[in-house]
CSV table of C-alpha atoms in Angstrom, one decimal:
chain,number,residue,atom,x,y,z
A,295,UNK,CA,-78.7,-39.6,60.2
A,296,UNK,CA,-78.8,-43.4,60.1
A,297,UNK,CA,-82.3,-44.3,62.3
A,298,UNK,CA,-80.2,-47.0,63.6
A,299,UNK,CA,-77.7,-44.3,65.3
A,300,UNK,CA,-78.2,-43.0,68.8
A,301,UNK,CA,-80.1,-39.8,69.2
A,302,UNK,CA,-78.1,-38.9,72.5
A,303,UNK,CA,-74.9,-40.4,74.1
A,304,UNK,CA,-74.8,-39.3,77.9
A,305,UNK,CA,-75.6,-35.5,78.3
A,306,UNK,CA,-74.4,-35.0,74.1
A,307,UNK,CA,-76.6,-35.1,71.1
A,308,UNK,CA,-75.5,-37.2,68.1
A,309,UNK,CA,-75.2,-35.2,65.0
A,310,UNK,CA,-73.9,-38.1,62.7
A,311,UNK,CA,-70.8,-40.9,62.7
A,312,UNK,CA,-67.6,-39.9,61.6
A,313,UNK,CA,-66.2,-43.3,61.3
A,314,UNK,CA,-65.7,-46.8,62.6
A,315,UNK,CA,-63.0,-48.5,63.6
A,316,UNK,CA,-61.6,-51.8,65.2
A,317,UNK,CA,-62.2,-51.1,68.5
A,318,UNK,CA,-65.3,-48.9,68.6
A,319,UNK,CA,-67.6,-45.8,66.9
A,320,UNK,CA,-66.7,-42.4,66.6
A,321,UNK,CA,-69.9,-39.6,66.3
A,322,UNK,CA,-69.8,-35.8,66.0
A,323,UNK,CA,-71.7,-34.6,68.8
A,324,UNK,CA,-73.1,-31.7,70.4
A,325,UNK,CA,-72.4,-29.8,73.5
A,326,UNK,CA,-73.3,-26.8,74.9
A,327,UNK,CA,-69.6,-25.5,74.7
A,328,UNK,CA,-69.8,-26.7,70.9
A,329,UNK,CA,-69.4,-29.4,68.9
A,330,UNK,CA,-67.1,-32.7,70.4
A,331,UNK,CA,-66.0,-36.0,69.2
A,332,UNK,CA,-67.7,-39.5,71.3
A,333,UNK,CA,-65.5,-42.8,71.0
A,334,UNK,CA,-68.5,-45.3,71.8
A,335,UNK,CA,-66.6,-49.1,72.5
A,336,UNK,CA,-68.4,-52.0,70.2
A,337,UNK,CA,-70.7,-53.7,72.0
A,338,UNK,CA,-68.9,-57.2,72.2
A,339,UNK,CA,-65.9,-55.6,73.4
A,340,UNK,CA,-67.8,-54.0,76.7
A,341,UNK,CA,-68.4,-57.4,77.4
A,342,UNK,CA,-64.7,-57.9,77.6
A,343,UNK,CA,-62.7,-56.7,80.5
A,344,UNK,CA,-59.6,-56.3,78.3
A,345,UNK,CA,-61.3,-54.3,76.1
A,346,UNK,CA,-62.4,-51.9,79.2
A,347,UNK,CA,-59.0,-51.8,80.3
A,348,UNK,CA,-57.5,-51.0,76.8
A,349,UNK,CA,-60.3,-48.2,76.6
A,350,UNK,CA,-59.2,-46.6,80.0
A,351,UNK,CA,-56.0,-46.7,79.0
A,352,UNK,CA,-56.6,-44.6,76.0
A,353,UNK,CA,-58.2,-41.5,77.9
A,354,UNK,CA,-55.5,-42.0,80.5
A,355,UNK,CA,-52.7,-41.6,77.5
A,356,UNK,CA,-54.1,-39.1,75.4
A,357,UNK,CA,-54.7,-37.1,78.6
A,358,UNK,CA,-50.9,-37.2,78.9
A,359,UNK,CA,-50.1,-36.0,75.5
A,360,UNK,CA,-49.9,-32.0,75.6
A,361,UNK,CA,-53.0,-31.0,73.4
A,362,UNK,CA,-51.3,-28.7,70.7
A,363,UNK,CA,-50.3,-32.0,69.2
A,364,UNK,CA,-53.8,-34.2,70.0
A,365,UNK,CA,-57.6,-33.9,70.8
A,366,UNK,CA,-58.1,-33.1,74.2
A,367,UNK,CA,-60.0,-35.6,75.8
A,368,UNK,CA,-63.2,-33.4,77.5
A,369,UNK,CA,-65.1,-36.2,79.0
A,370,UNK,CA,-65.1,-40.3,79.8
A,371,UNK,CA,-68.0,-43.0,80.6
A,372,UNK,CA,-65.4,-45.8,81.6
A,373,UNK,CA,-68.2,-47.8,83.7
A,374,UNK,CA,-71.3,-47.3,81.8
A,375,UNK,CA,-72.6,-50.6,79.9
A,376,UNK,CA,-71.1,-49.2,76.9
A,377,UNK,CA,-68.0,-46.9,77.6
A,378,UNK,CA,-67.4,-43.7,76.3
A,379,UNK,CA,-64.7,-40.8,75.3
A,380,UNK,CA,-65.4,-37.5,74.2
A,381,UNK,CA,-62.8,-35.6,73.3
A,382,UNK,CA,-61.9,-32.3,71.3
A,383,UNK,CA,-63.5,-32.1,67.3
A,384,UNK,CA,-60.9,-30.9,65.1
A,385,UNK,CA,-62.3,-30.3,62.5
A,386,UNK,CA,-61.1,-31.0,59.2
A,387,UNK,CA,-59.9,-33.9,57.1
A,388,UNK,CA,-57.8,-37.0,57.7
A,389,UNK,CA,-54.2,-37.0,55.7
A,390,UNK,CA,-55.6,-40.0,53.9
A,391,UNK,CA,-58.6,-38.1,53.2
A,392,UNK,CA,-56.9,-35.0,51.7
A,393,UNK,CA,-54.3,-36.6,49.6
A,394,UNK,CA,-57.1,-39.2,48.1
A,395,UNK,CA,-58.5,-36.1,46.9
A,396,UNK,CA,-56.1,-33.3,46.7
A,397,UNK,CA,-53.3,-35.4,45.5
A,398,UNK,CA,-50.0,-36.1,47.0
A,399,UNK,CA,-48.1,-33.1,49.0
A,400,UNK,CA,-44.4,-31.7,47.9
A,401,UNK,CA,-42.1,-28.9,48.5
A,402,UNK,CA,-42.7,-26.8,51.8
A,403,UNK,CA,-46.0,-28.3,52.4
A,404,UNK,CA,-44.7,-31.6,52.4
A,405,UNK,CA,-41.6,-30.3,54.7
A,406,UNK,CA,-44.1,-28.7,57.0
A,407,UNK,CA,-46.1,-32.1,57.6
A,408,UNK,CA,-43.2,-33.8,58.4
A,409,UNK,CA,-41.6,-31.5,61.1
A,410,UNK,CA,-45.4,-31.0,62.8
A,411,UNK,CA,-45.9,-34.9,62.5
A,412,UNK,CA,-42.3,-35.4,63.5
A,413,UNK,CA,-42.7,-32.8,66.9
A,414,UNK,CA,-46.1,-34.6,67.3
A,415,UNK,CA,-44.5,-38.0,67.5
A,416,UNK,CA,-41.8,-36.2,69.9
A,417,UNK,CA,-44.1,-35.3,72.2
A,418,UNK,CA,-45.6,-38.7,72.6
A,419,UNK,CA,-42.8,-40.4,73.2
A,420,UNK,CA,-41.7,-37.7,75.8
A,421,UNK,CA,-44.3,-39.0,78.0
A,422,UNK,CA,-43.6,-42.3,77.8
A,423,UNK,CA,-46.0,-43.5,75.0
A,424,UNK,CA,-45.4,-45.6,71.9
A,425,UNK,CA,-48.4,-45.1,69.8
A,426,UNK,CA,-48.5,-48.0,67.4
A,427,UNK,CA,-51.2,-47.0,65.0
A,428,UNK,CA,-49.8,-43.6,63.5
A,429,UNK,CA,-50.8,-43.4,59.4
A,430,UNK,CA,-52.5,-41.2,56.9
A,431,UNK,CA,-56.0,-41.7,58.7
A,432,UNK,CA,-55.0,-40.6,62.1
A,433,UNK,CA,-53.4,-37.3,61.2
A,434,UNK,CA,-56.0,-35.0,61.0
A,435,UNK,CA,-55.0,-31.6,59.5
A,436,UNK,CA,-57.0,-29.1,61.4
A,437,UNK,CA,-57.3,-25.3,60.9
A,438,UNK,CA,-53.8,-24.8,63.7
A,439,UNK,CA,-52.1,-27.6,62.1
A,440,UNK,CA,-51.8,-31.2,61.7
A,441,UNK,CA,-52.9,-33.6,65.0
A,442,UNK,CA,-51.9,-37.0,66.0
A,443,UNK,CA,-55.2,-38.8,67.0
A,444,UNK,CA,-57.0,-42.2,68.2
A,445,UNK,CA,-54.3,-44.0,71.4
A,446,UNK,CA,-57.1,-47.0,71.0
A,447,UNK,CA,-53.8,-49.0,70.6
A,448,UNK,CA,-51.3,-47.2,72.2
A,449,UNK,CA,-49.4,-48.7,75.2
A,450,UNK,CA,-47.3,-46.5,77.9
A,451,UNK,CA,-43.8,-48.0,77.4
A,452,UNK,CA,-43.2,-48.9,81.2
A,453,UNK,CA,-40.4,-50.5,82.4
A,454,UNK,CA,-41.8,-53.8,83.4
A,455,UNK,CA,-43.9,-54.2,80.4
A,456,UNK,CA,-42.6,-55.7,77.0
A,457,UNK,CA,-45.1,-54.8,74.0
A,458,UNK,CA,-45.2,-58.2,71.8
A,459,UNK,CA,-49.2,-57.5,70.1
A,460,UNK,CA,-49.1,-57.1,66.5
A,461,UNK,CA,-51.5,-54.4,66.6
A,462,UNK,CA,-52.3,-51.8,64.0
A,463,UNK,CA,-52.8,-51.6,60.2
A,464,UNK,CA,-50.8,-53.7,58.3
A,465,UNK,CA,-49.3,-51.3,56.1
A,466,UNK,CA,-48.0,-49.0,58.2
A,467,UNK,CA,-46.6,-52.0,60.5
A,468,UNK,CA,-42.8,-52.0,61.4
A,469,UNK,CA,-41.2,-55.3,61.1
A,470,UNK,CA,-41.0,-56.0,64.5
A,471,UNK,CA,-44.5,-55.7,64.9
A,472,UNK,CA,-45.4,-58.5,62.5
A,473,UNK,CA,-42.3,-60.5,62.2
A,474,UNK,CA,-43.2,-62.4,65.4
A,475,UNK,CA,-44.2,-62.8,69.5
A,476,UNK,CA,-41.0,-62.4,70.2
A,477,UNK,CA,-40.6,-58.8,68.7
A,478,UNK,CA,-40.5,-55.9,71.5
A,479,UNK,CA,-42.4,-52.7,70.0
A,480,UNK,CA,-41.4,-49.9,71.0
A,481,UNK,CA,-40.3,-46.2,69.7
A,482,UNK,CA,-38.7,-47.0,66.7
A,483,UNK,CA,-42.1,-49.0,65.4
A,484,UNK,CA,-43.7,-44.8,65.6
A,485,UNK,CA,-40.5,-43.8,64.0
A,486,UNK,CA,-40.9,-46.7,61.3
A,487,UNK,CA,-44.7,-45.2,60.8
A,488,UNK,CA,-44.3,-41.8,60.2
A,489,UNK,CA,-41.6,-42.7,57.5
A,490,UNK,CA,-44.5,-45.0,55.9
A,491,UNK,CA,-47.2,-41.9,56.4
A,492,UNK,CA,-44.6,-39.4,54.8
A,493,UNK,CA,-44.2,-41.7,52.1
A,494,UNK,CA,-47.8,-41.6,51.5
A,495,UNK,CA,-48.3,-38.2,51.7
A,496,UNK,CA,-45.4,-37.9,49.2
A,497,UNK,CA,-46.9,-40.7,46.7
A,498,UNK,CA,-49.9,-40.9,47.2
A,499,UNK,CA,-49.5,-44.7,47.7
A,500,UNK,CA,-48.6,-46.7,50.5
A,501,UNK,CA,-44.8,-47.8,51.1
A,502,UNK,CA,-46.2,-51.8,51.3
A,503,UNK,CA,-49.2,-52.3,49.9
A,504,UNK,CA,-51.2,-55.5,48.6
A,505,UNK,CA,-53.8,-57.3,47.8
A,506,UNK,CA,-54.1,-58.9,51.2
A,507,UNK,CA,-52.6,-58.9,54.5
A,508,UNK,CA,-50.3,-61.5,54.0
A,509,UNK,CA,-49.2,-60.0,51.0
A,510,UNK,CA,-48.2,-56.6,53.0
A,511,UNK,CA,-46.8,-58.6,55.9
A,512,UNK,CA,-44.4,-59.9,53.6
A,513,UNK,CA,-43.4,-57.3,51.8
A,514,UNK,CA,-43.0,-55.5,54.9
A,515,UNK,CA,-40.8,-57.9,56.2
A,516,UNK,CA,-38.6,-58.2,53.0
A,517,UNK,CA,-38.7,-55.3,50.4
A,518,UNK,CA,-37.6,-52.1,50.3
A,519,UNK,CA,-40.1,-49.0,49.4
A,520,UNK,CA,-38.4,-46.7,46.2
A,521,UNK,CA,-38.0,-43.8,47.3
A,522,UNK,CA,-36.6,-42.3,44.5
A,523,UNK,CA,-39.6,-40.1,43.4
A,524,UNK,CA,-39.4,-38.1,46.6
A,525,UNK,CA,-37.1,-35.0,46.9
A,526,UNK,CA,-34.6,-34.6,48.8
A,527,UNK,CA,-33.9,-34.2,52.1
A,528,UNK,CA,-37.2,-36.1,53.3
A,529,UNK,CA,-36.1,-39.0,50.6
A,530,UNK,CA,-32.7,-40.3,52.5
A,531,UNK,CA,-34.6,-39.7,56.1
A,532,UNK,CA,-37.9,-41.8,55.1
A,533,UNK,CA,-35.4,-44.4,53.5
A,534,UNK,CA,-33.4,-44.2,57.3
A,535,UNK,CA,-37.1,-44.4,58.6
A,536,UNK,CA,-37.8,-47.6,56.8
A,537,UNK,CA,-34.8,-49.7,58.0
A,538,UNK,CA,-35.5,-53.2,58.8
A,539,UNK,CA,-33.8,-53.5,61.8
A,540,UNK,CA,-34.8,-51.5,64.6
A,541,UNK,CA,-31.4,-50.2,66.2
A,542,UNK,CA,-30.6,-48.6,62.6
A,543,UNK,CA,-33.7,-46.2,62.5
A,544,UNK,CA,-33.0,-42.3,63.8
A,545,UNK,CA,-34.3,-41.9,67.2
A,546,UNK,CA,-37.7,-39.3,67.6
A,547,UNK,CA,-35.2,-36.7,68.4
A,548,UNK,CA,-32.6,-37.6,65.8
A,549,UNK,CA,-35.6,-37.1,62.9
A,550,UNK,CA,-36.4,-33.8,64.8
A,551,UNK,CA,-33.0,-32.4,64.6
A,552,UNK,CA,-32.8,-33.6,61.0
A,553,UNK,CA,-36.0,-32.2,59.6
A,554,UNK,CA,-35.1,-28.9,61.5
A,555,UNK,CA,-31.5,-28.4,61.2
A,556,UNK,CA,-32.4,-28.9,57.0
A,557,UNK,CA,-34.6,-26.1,57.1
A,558,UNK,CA,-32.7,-24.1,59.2
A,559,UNK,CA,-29.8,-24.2,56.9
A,560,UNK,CA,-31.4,-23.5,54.0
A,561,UNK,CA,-33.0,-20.1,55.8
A,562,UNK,CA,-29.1,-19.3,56.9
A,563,UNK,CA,-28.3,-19.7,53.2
A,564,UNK,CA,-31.0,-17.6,51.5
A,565,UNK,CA,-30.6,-13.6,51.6
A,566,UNK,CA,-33.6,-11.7,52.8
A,567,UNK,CA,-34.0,-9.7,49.5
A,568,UNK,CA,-37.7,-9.3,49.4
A,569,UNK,CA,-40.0,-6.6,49.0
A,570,UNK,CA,-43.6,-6.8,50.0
A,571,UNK,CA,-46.5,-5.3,47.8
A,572,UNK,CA,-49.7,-5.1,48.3
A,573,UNK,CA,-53.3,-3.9,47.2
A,574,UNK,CA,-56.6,-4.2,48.2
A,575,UNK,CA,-58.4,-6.7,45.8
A,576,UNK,CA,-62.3,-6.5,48.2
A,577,UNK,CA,-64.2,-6.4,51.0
A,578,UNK,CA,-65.6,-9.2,52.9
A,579,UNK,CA,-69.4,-9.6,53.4
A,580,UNK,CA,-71.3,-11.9,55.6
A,581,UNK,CA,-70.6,-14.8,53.0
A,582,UNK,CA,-68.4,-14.0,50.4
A,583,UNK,CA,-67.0,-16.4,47.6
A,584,UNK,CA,-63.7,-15.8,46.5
A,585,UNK,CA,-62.1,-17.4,42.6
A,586,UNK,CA,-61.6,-16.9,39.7
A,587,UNK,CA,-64.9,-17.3,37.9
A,588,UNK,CA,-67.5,-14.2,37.3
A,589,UNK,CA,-69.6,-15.7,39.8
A,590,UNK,CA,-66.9,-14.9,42.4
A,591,UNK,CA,-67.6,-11.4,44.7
A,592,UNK,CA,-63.8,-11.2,44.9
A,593,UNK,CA,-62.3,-12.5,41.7
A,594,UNK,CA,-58.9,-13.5,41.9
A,595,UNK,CA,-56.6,-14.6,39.2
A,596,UNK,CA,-53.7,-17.0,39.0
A,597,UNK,CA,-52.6,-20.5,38.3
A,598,UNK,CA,-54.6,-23.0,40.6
A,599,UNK,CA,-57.5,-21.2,41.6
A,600,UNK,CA,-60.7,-22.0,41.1
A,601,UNK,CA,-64.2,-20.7,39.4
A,602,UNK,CA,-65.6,-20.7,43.1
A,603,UNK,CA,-62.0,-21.6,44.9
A,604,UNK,CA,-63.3,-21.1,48.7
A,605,UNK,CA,-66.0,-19.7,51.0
A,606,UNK,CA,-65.7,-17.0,53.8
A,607,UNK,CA,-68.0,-16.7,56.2
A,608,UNK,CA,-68.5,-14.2,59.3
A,609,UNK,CA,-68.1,-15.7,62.7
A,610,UNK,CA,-68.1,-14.6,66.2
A,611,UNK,CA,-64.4,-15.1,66.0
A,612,UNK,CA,-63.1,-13.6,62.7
A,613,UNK,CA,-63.9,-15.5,59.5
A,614,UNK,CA,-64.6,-19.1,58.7
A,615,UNK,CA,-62.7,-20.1,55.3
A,616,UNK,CA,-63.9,-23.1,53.4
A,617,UNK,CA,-62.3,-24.2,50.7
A,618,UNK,CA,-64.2,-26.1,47.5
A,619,UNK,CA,-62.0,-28.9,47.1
A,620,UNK,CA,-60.0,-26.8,44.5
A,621,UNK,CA,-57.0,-26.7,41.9
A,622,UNK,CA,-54.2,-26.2,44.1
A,623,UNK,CA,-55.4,-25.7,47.4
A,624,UNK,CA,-55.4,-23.4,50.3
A,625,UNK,CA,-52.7,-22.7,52.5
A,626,UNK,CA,-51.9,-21.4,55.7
A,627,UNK,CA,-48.6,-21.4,56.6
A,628,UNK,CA,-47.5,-23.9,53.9
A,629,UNK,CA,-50.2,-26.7,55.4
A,630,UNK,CA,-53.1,-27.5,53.2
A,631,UNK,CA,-56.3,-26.6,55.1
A,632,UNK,CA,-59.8,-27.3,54.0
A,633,UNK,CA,-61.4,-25.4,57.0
A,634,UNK,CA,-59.5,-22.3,59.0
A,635,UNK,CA,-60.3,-19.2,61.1
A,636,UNK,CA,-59.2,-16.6,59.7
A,637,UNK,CA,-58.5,-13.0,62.1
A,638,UNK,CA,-56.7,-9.7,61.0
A,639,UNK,CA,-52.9,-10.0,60.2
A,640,UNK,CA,-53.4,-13.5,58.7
A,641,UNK,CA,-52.4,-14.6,55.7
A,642,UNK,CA,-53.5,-17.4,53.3
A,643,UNK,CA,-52.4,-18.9,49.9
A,644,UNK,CA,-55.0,-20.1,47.2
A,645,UNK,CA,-53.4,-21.7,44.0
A,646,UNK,CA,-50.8,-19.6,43.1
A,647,UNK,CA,-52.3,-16.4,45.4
A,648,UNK,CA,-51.0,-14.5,48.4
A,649,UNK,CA,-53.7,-12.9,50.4
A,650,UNK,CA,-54.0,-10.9,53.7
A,651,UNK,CA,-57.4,-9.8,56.1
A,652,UNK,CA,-56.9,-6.6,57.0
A,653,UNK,CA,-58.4,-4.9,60.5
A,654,UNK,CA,-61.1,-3.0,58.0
A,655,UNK,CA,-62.3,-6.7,56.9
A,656,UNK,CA,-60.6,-6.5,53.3
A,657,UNK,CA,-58.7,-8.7,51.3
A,658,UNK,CA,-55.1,-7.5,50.1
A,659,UNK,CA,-53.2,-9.2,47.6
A,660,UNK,CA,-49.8,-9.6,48.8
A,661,UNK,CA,-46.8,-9.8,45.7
A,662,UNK,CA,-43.0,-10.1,46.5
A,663,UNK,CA,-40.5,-9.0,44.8
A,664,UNK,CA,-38.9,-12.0,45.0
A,665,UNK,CA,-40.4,-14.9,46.2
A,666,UNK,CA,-38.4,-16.2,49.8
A,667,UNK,CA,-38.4,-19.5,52.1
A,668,UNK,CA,-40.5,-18.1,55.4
A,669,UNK,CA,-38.0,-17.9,57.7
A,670,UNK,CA,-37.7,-21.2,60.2
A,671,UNK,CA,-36.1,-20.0,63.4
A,672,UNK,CA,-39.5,-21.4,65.0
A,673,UNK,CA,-38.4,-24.7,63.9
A,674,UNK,CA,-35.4,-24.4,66.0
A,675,UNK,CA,-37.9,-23.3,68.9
A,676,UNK,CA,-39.6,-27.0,68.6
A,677,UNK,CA,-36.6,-28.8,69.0
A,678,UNK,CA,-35.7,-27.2,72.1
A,679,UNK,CA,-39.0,-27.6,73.2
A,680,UNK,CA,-39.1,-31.5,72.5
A,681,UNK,CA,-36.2,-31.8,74.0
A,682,UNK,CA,-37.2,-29.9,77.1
A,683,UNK,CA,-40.1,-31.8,77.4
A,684,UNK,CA,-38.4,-34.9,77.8
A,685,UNK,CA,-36.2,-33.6,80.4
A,686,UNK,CA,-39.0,-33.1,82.4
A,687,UNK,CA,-40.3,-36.1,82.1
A,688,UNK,CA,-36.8,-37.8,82.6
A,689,UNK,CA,-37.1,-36.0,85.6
A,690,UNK,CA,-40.3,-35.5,87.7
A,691,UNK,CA,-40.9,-39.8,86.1
């Protein structure tokens, strides 16, 4: 670590940075429940009561947020000379971060990232919150599923307060929040971001991008994104997503119920016809490498999968799987993961491979007889769920 960094913030050890951003520093650190995130404010802006104010409001926010779908904040330092969060680590990488190295997402994965991202963005705005900074680098895809993270420039959308700030990064900016002071930010601007997000984790490029800020202010204000290299039905939705004006965009709920009532239809329309084989391929040891090279302990072959594809490791709570940054990927549950616990029952893809950890600690290799959509009834579960959740809130605010 940087000799420059702090050894210990508060009662946490500092076991490196994990990045920096406008507003302040963000290290791994230690505690004795385990490892934790620590949002350390910039030292000009704890100078700045604003900037204090802004920072309160951010564990105040994210504390609002139910935590399936953020980091839970764990701990604050709000009057200390220079303020603090610590919050939840989830670990894994950033959506930016996996499809600058994995390469844009499609076809169930892709679907999958949108619906989480999507119930995510649901849940935010059912308490009240428009998030303003949602992109690729603050969705974090951890082992349970993607997360929304860092409210630094969030704002609870309160009746008496009209957002006019152009905050955020400029390429993932709604054209209200550019366009002028005059602008009121509010839902749709999230709405407007996770279209621009999805298009990046379809692309691999950003909608409006530039080669400097004034550049992506104006094509955000006047040009349309092509979204004819993404499939159908995300394509017409991000293209919905992307309206200029406000008032035309679906509302959270209307992207919900579009994402889920696709997917549901197309489990309605598909006849369970499947038959489920499998074989033990190994047994797991304390560290066990799994590919399809002849250094592997379990070798593995199909399209997409490495020499040395992934790691698993034994933990206190099942098995830790790493994978190697390899051909296709690993999945669980149709979401890319580079880090996930694995326990008994579950089931992971690697390239082309279906595999399942058995109560005895092996590895079977599952086959169908026909390969099937997973069925999505769970979707259907979210959406009631969202819209529950606002209820409430409608309610008991």
């Amino acid at each position: 670590m940087d000799t420059g960094e702090p050894r210990h913030i508060g009662p946490y050890e500092v076991l490196g940075r994990l990045g920096v951003g406008g507003q302040g520093t963000v290290y791994l650190g230690q505690s004795e429940a385990g490892r934790v995130a620590i949002k350390v404010i910039h030292a000009q802006g704890a100078a700045d009561p604003r900037a204090r104010r802004r920072f309160a409001d951010e564990v105040s926010i994210a504390s609002r947020v139910p935590r399936a779908y953020t980091a839970m904040i764990i701990d604050a330092a709000i009057d200390r000379d220079q303020p603090y969060i610590v919050s939840e680590y989830v670990e894994g990488p950033s959506l930016q971060r996996l499809v600058d190295n994995h390469g844009p997402l499609s076809g169930p994965a892709l679907e999958r990232l949108a619906t989480y991202t999507a119930t995510a963005l649901a849940a935010i705005h059912g308490v009240g919150v428009v998030h303003r900074d949602l992109k690729p680098a603050n969705v974090i895809i951890g082992p349970d599923g993607p997360r929304v993270v860092d409210f630094g420039v969030a704002r609870a959308l309160e009746a008496t307060a009209v957002i006019t700030t152009p905050v955020g990064t400029p390429g993932y900016l709604a054209p209200e929040q550019v366009g002028g002071a005059d602008a009121e930010v509010g839902f749709p601007a999230d709405v407007h971001a996770w279209a621009a997000t999805m298009y990046f984790a379809a692309t691999g490029r950003m909608p409006f991008a530039g080669s400097n800020v004034a550049v992506i202010i104006n094509r955000v204000l006047n040009e349309t994104p092509d979204v004819a290299v993404i499939s159908e039905p995300l394509r017409s939705l991000i293209a919905d997503c992307l309206a200029k004006d406000p008032a035309r965009r679906p509302t959270t709920m209307e992207l919900l119920g579009r994402l889920v009532g696709h997917q549901a239809e197309n489990a309605q329309a598909t006849v369970p016809r499947t038959r489920i084989l499998s074989s033990v391929i190994g047994t797991l040891k304390e560290t066990t490498t799994l590919g399809s090279g002849p250094a592997a302990d379990i070798v593995i072959h199909g399209e997409g999968i490495a020499p040395a594809h992934a790691t698993v490791r034994k933990v206190s709570a099942g098995y830790r799987l790493h994978d190697h940054s390899s051909g296709l990927g690993t999945f669980i549950d149709g979401s890319p993961v580079l880090y996930a616990t694995l326990r008994p029952g579950d089931r992971f893809t690697i390239g082309t491979a279906v595999l399942r950890l058995t109560e005895a600690g092996e590895l079977e290799r599952v086959r169908l007889s026909r390969v099937m959509p997973p069925a999505r009834w769970w979707l259907l579960l979210l959406l009631v769920a969202a819209v529950a959740l606002m209820a409430i809130v409608a309610v008991t605010g």
